[in-house]
Amino acid sequence: MARIIDGTEISRVMREQMAQEVAALKAAGITPGLSVVLVGNNPASQAYVSSKTKACEALGMRGQTLNLPENVSTQELFAVIDRLNADSSVHGILVQLPLPAHLPYKAVLEHIHPDKDVDGFHPLNAGLAFVGDPRAFVPCTPAGIMEMIRRENIPTRGKHAVIVGRSLIVSKPLASLLMAPGPDATVTLTHRHTQDLASFTRQADILIVAVGKQNLITADMVKPGVVVIDVGQNRVPDDSSPRGYRMVGDVDYAAVSEKAEAITPVPGGVGPMTITMLLANTLQAARQMQARGTSGNPR
Ligand code: NAD
């Protein structure tokens, strides 16, 4: 039976350490602050945003949500981001995705000043992360997965890490982090057009799944002793839950646990780590701005 990699517990330890750093920054006159821009009223997005700002406040940081109407124009949204870019009390800015279809999400993400881009989605940060520059803001989910692997002492050097999914926010940056000097993994990236997916997943020493399809990975698709990181978040109707649904990942958890050496649960695995790394990135932004004595001058 697999060891459970407890993202909630790892997060608790990390957040305790970060709370001390926040207190030290506050003593120096700086309250790290995150501003989240939420367009429209998608219930899932509202829930994500509220857990992000609550996590900030629990650490002693400032967490602010700016709610904009569903029909906000690109120019109005840019104006809000401009104000946040120029506000020295705001260290991190995040625009919650997905955006309504009429908004050009790439241009919106590029409008956030790279020094405040705590999601790490600006092309400048993506490039800095790709070349291994420590100034980069690394996207929170892959950063959280790397932190979990490190803190759980999961060997990566020379191991075969197979990633399912090729998204810009999880899989691509994760591939680059895992293959970098240090982790030194051999990485295979698979996606919706991969032929015979199981032939790749069966080779994995570490299997990371970021797709969004319940039960995509079944027990016959993994080898004994694999370490499984399940990023997927799928809502399944559940009348016994007060919310009417429960969250499951992309992996057939019960059956795969019988074969795996270690596995992340959903919920309680990658999810809390993602928020923890958002807090870490906001703290990094505040520290970097303190060191520069600026608020978002171009670098
Ligand atoms: P996405 O939705 O942008 O893309 C999905 C990827 O899956 C694509 O690259 C596609 O090629 C691949 N894919 C689709 N069908 C496939 C198949 N049958 N076989 C192999 N690959 C297939 O990806 P995303 O934004 O990385 O999100 C993936 C999942 O991870 C979603 O469930 C999302 O909710 C979840 N997620 C969770 C967190 C967290 O903090 N826990 C963070 C980000 C995303």
Coordinates of C-alpha atoms and ligand atoms in Angstrom, one line a residue:
M1 CA 0.0 0.0 0.0
A2 CA 1.4 3.4 -1.0
R3 CA 2.7 6.0 1.4
I4 CA 0.5 9.1 1.1
I5 CA 2.3 12.3 0.3
D6 CA 0.4 14.7 2.5
G7 CA 0.4 18.1 0.7
T8 CA -1.6 19.7 3.5
E9 CA 1.0 18.8 6.2
I10 CA 4.0 19.8 4.0
S11 CA 2.1 23.1 3.4
R12 CA 1.5 23.6 7.1
V13 CA 5.2 23.3 7.9
M14 CA 6.1 25.6 5.0
R15 CA 3.5 28.2 5.9
E16 CA 4.7 28.2 9.6
Q17 CA 8.2 29.1 8.4
M18 CA 6.8 31.8 6.0
A19 CA 4.8 33.4 8.7
Q20 CA 8.0 34.1 10.5
E21 CA 9.5 35.8 7.4
V22 CA 6.3 37.8 7.0
A23 CA 6.6 39.0 10.6
A24 CA 10.3 40.0 9.9
L25 CA 9.3 42.0 6.8
K26 CA 6.5 43.7 8.7
A27 CA 8.9 44.7 11.4
A28 CA 10.9 46.3 8.6
G29 CA 7.8 48.2 7.5
I30 CA 6.7 46.0 4.6
T31 CA 3.5 44.0 4.6
P32 CA 3.6 41.6 1.7
G33 CA 0.5 42.0 -0.4
L34 CA -1.3 40.0 -3.1
S35 CA -4.0 41.4 -5.3
V36 CA -6.2 39.0 -7.1
V37 CA -8.3 40.2 -10.1
L38 CA -11.4 38.1 -10.6
V39 CA -13.6 38.7 -13.7
G40 CA -17.2 37.5 -13.6
N41 CA -18.7 35.1 -11.1
N42 CA -17.6 31.6 -12.0
P43 CA -18.2 29.7 -8.7
A44 CA -15.0 27.5 -9.1
S45 CA -12.9 30.6 -9.7
Q46 CA -14.6 32.4 -6.7
A47 CA -13.7 29.5 -4.5
Y48 CA -10.0 29.4 -5.7
V49 CA -9.6 33.2 -5.2
S50 CA -11.1 33.1 -1.8
S51 CA -8.8 30.3 -0.6
K52 CA -5.8 32.2 -2.0
T53 CA -6.6 35.5 -0.2
K54 CA -7.6 33.7 3.0
A55 CA -4.2 31.9 2.9
C56 CA -2.5 35.3 2.6
E57 CA -4.3 36.7 5.6
A58 CA -3.6 33.6 7.7
L59 CA 0.1 34.3 7.2
G60 CA -0.2 38.0 8.1
M61 CA 0.0 39.1 4.5
R62 CA -2.5 41.4 2.8
G63 CA -4.9 39.6 0.4
Q64 CA -7.1 41.7 -1.7
T65 CA -9.7 40.7 -4.3
L66 CA -10.8 43.0 -7.1
N67 CA -14.1 41.8 -8.6
L68 CA -14.8 43.0 -12.1
P69 CA -18.0 42.4 -14.0
E70 CA -18.2 39.6 -16.6
N71 CA -18.5 42.2 -19.5
V72 CA -15.5 44.3 -18.4
S73 CA -13.6 45.7 -21.5
T74 CA -9.9 44.9 -22.2
Q75 CA -9.1 48.6 -21.7
E76 CA -10.8 48.7 -18.3
L77 CA -9.0 45.5 -17.2
F78 CA -5.7 46.9 -18.4
A79 CA -6.4 50.1 -16.4
V80 CA -7.0 48.1 -13.2
I81 CA -3.7 46.2 -13.8
D82 CA -1.8 49.4 -14.5
R83 CA -3.0 50.8 -11.1
L84 CA -1.8 47.6 -9.3
N85 CA 1.5 47.7 -11.2
A86 CA 2.1 51.2 -9.9
D87 CA 1.0 50.6 -6.3
S88 CA 4.0 50.0 -4.1
S89 CA 1.9 48.3 -1.4
V90 CA 1.0 45.5 -4.0
H91 CA 3.8 43.0 -4.3
G92 CA 2.0 40.2 -6.2
I93 CA -0.7 40.5 -8.9
L94 CA -2.7 37.5 -10.1
V95 CA -5.5 37.5 -12.7
Q96 CA -7.6 34.4 -12.1
L97 CA -8.1 32.2 -15.2
P98 CA -10.1 31.3 -17.2
L99 CA -11.1 34.8 -18.4
P100 CA -14.3 35.3 -20.4
A101 CA -13.7 34.6 -24.1
H102 CA -13.9 38.3 -25.2
L103 CA -10.7 39.1 -23.2
P104 CA -7.3 38.4 -24.8
Y105 CA -5.8 36.4 -21.9
K106 CA -2.3 36.3 -23.2
A107 CA -2.2 40.1 -23.6
V108 CA -3.8 40.4 -20.1
L109 CA -1.1 38.2 -18.5
E110 CA 1.6 40.2 -20.4
H111 CA 0.2 43.4 -18.9
I112 CA 1.1 42.3 -15.4
H113 CA 4.6 43.7 -14.5
P114 CA 7.0 40.8 -14.5
D115 CA 8.3 41.8 -11.0
K116 CA 4.8 41.3 -9.6
D117 CA 3.8 38.3 -11.7
V118 CA 3.6 35.8 -8.9
D119 CA 1.8 33.2 -11.1
G120 CA 4.9 33.1 -13.3
F121 CA 2.8 33.2 -16.5
H122 CA 4.5 36.3 -18.1
P123 CA 6.7 35.2 -21.0
L124 CA 9.7 37.0 -19.3
N125 CA 9.3 34.8 -16.2
A126 CA 8.7 31.7 -18.3
G127 CA 12.0 32.5 -20.1
L128 CA 13.9 33.2 -16.9
A129 CA 12.6 30.0 -15.4
F130 CA 13.6 28.1 -18.5
V131 CA 17.2 29.3 -18.3
G132 CA 17.3 28.6 -14.6
D133 CA 17.5 32.2 -13.5
P134 CA 16.8 32.5 -9.7
R135 CA 14.9 35.8 -10.3
A136 CA 12.1 33.9 -12.1
F137 CA 8.7 33.4 -10.6
V138 CA 8.1 29.7 -11.2
P139 CA 4.5 28.8 -11.7
C140 CA 3.0 27.7 -8.4
T141 CA 1.8 24.1 -9.3
P142 CA 5.1 22.9 -10.7
A143 CA 7.0 24.7 -8.0
G144 CA 4.8 23.0 -5.4
I145 CA 5.4 19.6 -7.0
M146 CA 9.2 20.1 -6.9
E147 CA 9.0 21.1 -3.3
M148 CA 6.9 18.0 -2.4
I149 CA 9.4 15.7 -4.2
R150 CA 12.3 17.4 -2.4
R151 CA 10.8 17.3 1.1
E152 CA 9.6 13.7 0.7
N153 CA 13.2 12.7 -0.3
I154 CA 12.0 11.1 -3.6
P155 CA 15.0 10.3 -5.7
T156 CA 15.0 12.0 -9.1
R157 CA 18.6 11.7 -10.4
G158 CA 18.6 9.5 -13.5
K159 CA 15.0 8.4 -12.7
H160 CA 12.4 8.4 -15.5
A161 CA 9.8 11.1 -14.8
V162 CA 6.8 10.7 -17.2
I163 CA 4.4 13.7 -17.3
V164 CA 0.9 13.4 -18.8
G165 CA -0.3 16.7 -20.2
R166 CA 1.6 19.6 -21.9
S167 CA 0.1 22.7 -20.4
L168 CA 2.0 25.9 -20.0
I169 CA 0.9 26.3 -16.4
V170 CA 1.9 22.8 -15.1
S171 CA 3.6 20.3 -17.4
K172 CA 6.0 22.3 -19.6
P173 CA 7.6 24.2 -16.7
L174 CA 7.6 21.0 -14.6
A175 CA 9.5 19.2 -17.4
S176 CA 12.2 21.9 -17.4
L177 CA 12.5 21.9 -13.6
L178 CA 12.8 18.1 -13.4
M179 CA 15.5 17.8 -16.1
A180 CA 17.6 20.7 -14.7
P181 CA 20.9 20.1 -13.1
G182 CA 20.1 19.1 -9.5
P183 CA 17.0 17.0 -10.0
D184 CA 18.6 15.5 -13.0
A185 CA 15.6 13.4 -14.1
T186 CA 15.1 11.9 -17.5
V187 CA 11.8 13.4 -18.6
T188 CA 9.1 12.2 -21.1
L189 CA 6.2 14.5 -21.8
T190 CA 3.0 13.0 -23.2
H191 CA -0.2 14.6 -24.3
R192 CA -3.6 14.0 -26.0
H193 CA -2.0 12.8 -29.3
T194 CA 0.5 10.5 -27.7
Q195 CA 0.0 7.0 -29.1
D196 CA -0.1 4.1 -26.6
L197 CA 0.0 6.3 -23.5
A198 CA 0.3 3.2 -21.2
S199 CA 3.6 2.2 -22.8
F200 CA 5.1 5.4 -21.5
T201 CA 3.4 5.6 -18.1
R202 CA 4.5 2.0 -17.4
Q203 CA 8.1 3.1 -17.7
A204 CA 7.7 5.9 -15.1
D205 CA 9.6 5.9 -11.8
I206 CA 7.8 9.1 -11.1
L207 CA 4.4 9.7 -12.9
I208 CA 2.9 13.2 -12.9
V209 CA -0.6 13.5 -14.3
A210 CA -2.1 16.9 -15.2
V211 CA -5.0 16.3 -17.6
G212 CA -8.4 16.8 -16.0
K213 CA -9.9 13.4 -16.7
Q214 CA -11.1 11.1 -13.9
N215 CA -9.6 7.6 -13.9
L216 CA -7.4 8.3 -16.9
I217 CA -4.6 6.4 -15.2
T218 CA -5.6 2.9 -14.1
A219 CA -3.5 0.3 -12.2
D220 CA -2.5 -1.6 -15.3
M221 CA -0.8 1.6 -16.6
V222 CA 1.8 1.8 -13.8
K223 CA 4.7 -0.3 -12.6
P224 CA 5.1 -1.4 -9.0
G225 CA 7.0 1.0 -6.9
V226 CA 6.1 4.1 -8.9
V227 CA 5.7 7.5 -7.2
V228 CA 2.5 9.1 -8.4
I229 CA 1.7 12.9 -8.4
D230 CA -1.9 13.5 -9.3
V231 CA -2.5 17.1 -10.4
G232 CA -6.0 16.6 -11.8
Q233 CA -9.0 18.2 -10.2
N234 CA -12.3 16.8 -11.3
R235 CA -15.7 17.5 -9.8
V236 CA -17.9 14.4 -9.3
P237 CA -21.5 14.7 -8.3
D238 CA -22.0 13.5 -4.7
D239 CA -25.3 14.0 -2.8
S240 CA -23.7 13.1 0.5
S241 CA -21.5 16.2 0.4
P242 CA -23.0 19.5 1.5
R243 CA -21.6 21.0 -1.8
G244 CA -23.2 18.4 -3.9
Y245 CA -19.9 17.3 -5.4
R246 CA -16.5 15.9 -4.4
M247 CA -13.1 16.4 -6.0
V248 CA -11.1 13.5 -7.5
G249 CA -7.9 13.4 -9.5
D250 CA -7.0 11.8 -12.8
V251 CA -5.7 8.6 -11.2
D252 CA -7.7 5.6 -10.1
Y253 CA -6.5 6.3 -6.5
A254 CA -7.6 3.1 -4.8
A255 CA -6.3 0.6 -7.3
V256 CA -3.0 2.5 -8.2
S257 CA -2.3 2.9 -4.4
E258 CA -2.0 -0.9 -4.2
K259 CA 1.0 -0.8 -6.6
A260 CA 2.6 2.6 -6.0
E261 CA 5.4 3.4 -3.5
A262 CA 3.9 6.8 -2.8
I263 CA 1.0 8.8 -4.1
T264 CA -0.6 12.3 -3.6
P265 CA -4.3 12.3 -2.7
V266 CA -7.0 14.6 -4.2
P267 CA -7.9 16.7 -2.3
G268 CA -4.9 17.3 0.0
G269 CA -2.0 16.7 -2.4
V270 CA -0.9 19.2 -5.1
G271 CA -3.8 21.7 -4.4
P272 CA -2.6 23.0 -1.0
M273 CA 1.0 23.1 -2.3
T274 CA 0.0 25.3 -5.2
I275 CA -1.4 27.9 -2.8
T276 CA 1.6 27.6 -0.6
M277 CA 3.9 28.4 -3.5
L278 CA 1.7 31.4 -4.4
L279 CA 2.4 32.7 -0.9
A280 CA 6.1 31.9 -1.3
N281 CA 6.2 33.8 -4.6
T282 CA 4.4 36.8 -3.1
L283 CA 7.0 36.8 -0.3
Q284 CA 9.8 36.6 -2.9
A285 CA 8.3 39.6 -4.8
A286 CA 8.2 41.6 -1.5
R287 CA 11.8 40.7 -0.7
Q288 CA 13.0 41.5 -4.2
M289 CA 11.1 44.9 -4.1
Q290 CA 12.6 45.6 -0.7
A291 CA 16.1 44.8 -2.1
R292 CA 15.6 47.1 -5.1
G293 CA 13.9 49.8 -3.0
T294 CA 11.4 50.1 -5.9
S295 CA 7.9 49.2 -6.8
G296 CA 8.1 47.5 -10.1
N297 CA 10.7 49.4 -12.1
P298 CA 11.6 47.5 -15.4
R299 CA 14.6 45.3 -15.1
Ligands
NAD1 P1 -5.0 21.8 -19.6 O1 -6.4 21.7 -19.2 O2 -4.5 23.1 -20.2 O3 -4.6 20.7 -20.6 C1 -4.8 19.3 -20.4 C2 -3.7 18.5 -21.0 O4 -4.0 17.2 -21.0 C3 -3.4 18.9 -22.5 O5 -2.0 19.2 -22.6 C4 -3.8 17.6 -23.3 O6 -2.9 17.4 -24.4 C5 -3.7 16.6 -22.2 N1 -4.6 15.5 -22.5 C6 -5.9 15.5 -22.7 N2 -6.4 14.3 -22.9 C7 -5.4 13.4 -22.8 C8 -5.3 12.0 -22.9 N3 -6.4 11.3 -23.1 N4 -4.1 11.5 -22.7 C9 -3.0 12.2 -22.5 N5 -3.0 13.6 -22.4 C10 -4.2 14.2 -22.5 O7 -4.1 21.4 -18.4 P2 -3.8 22.0 -16.9 O8 -4.3 23.4 -16.9 O9 -2.5 21.6 -16.6 O10 -4.9 21.2 -16.0 C11 -4.9 19.8 -15.9 C12 -5.6 19.4 -14.7 O11 -4.9 19.8 -13.6 C13 -7.0 19.9 -14.5 O12 -7.8 19.0 -13.9 C14 -6.8 21.1 -13.6 O13 -8.0 21.4 -12.8 C15 -5.7 20.6 -12.7 N6 -4.9 21.6 -12.1 C16 -4.7 21.4 -10.7 C17 -4.0 22.3 -10.0 C18 -3.8 22.2 -8.6 O14 -3.3 23.1 -7.9 N7 -4.1 21.0 -8.0 C19 -3.3 23.4 -10.7 C20 -3.5 23.5 -12.1 C21 -4.3 22.6 -12.8

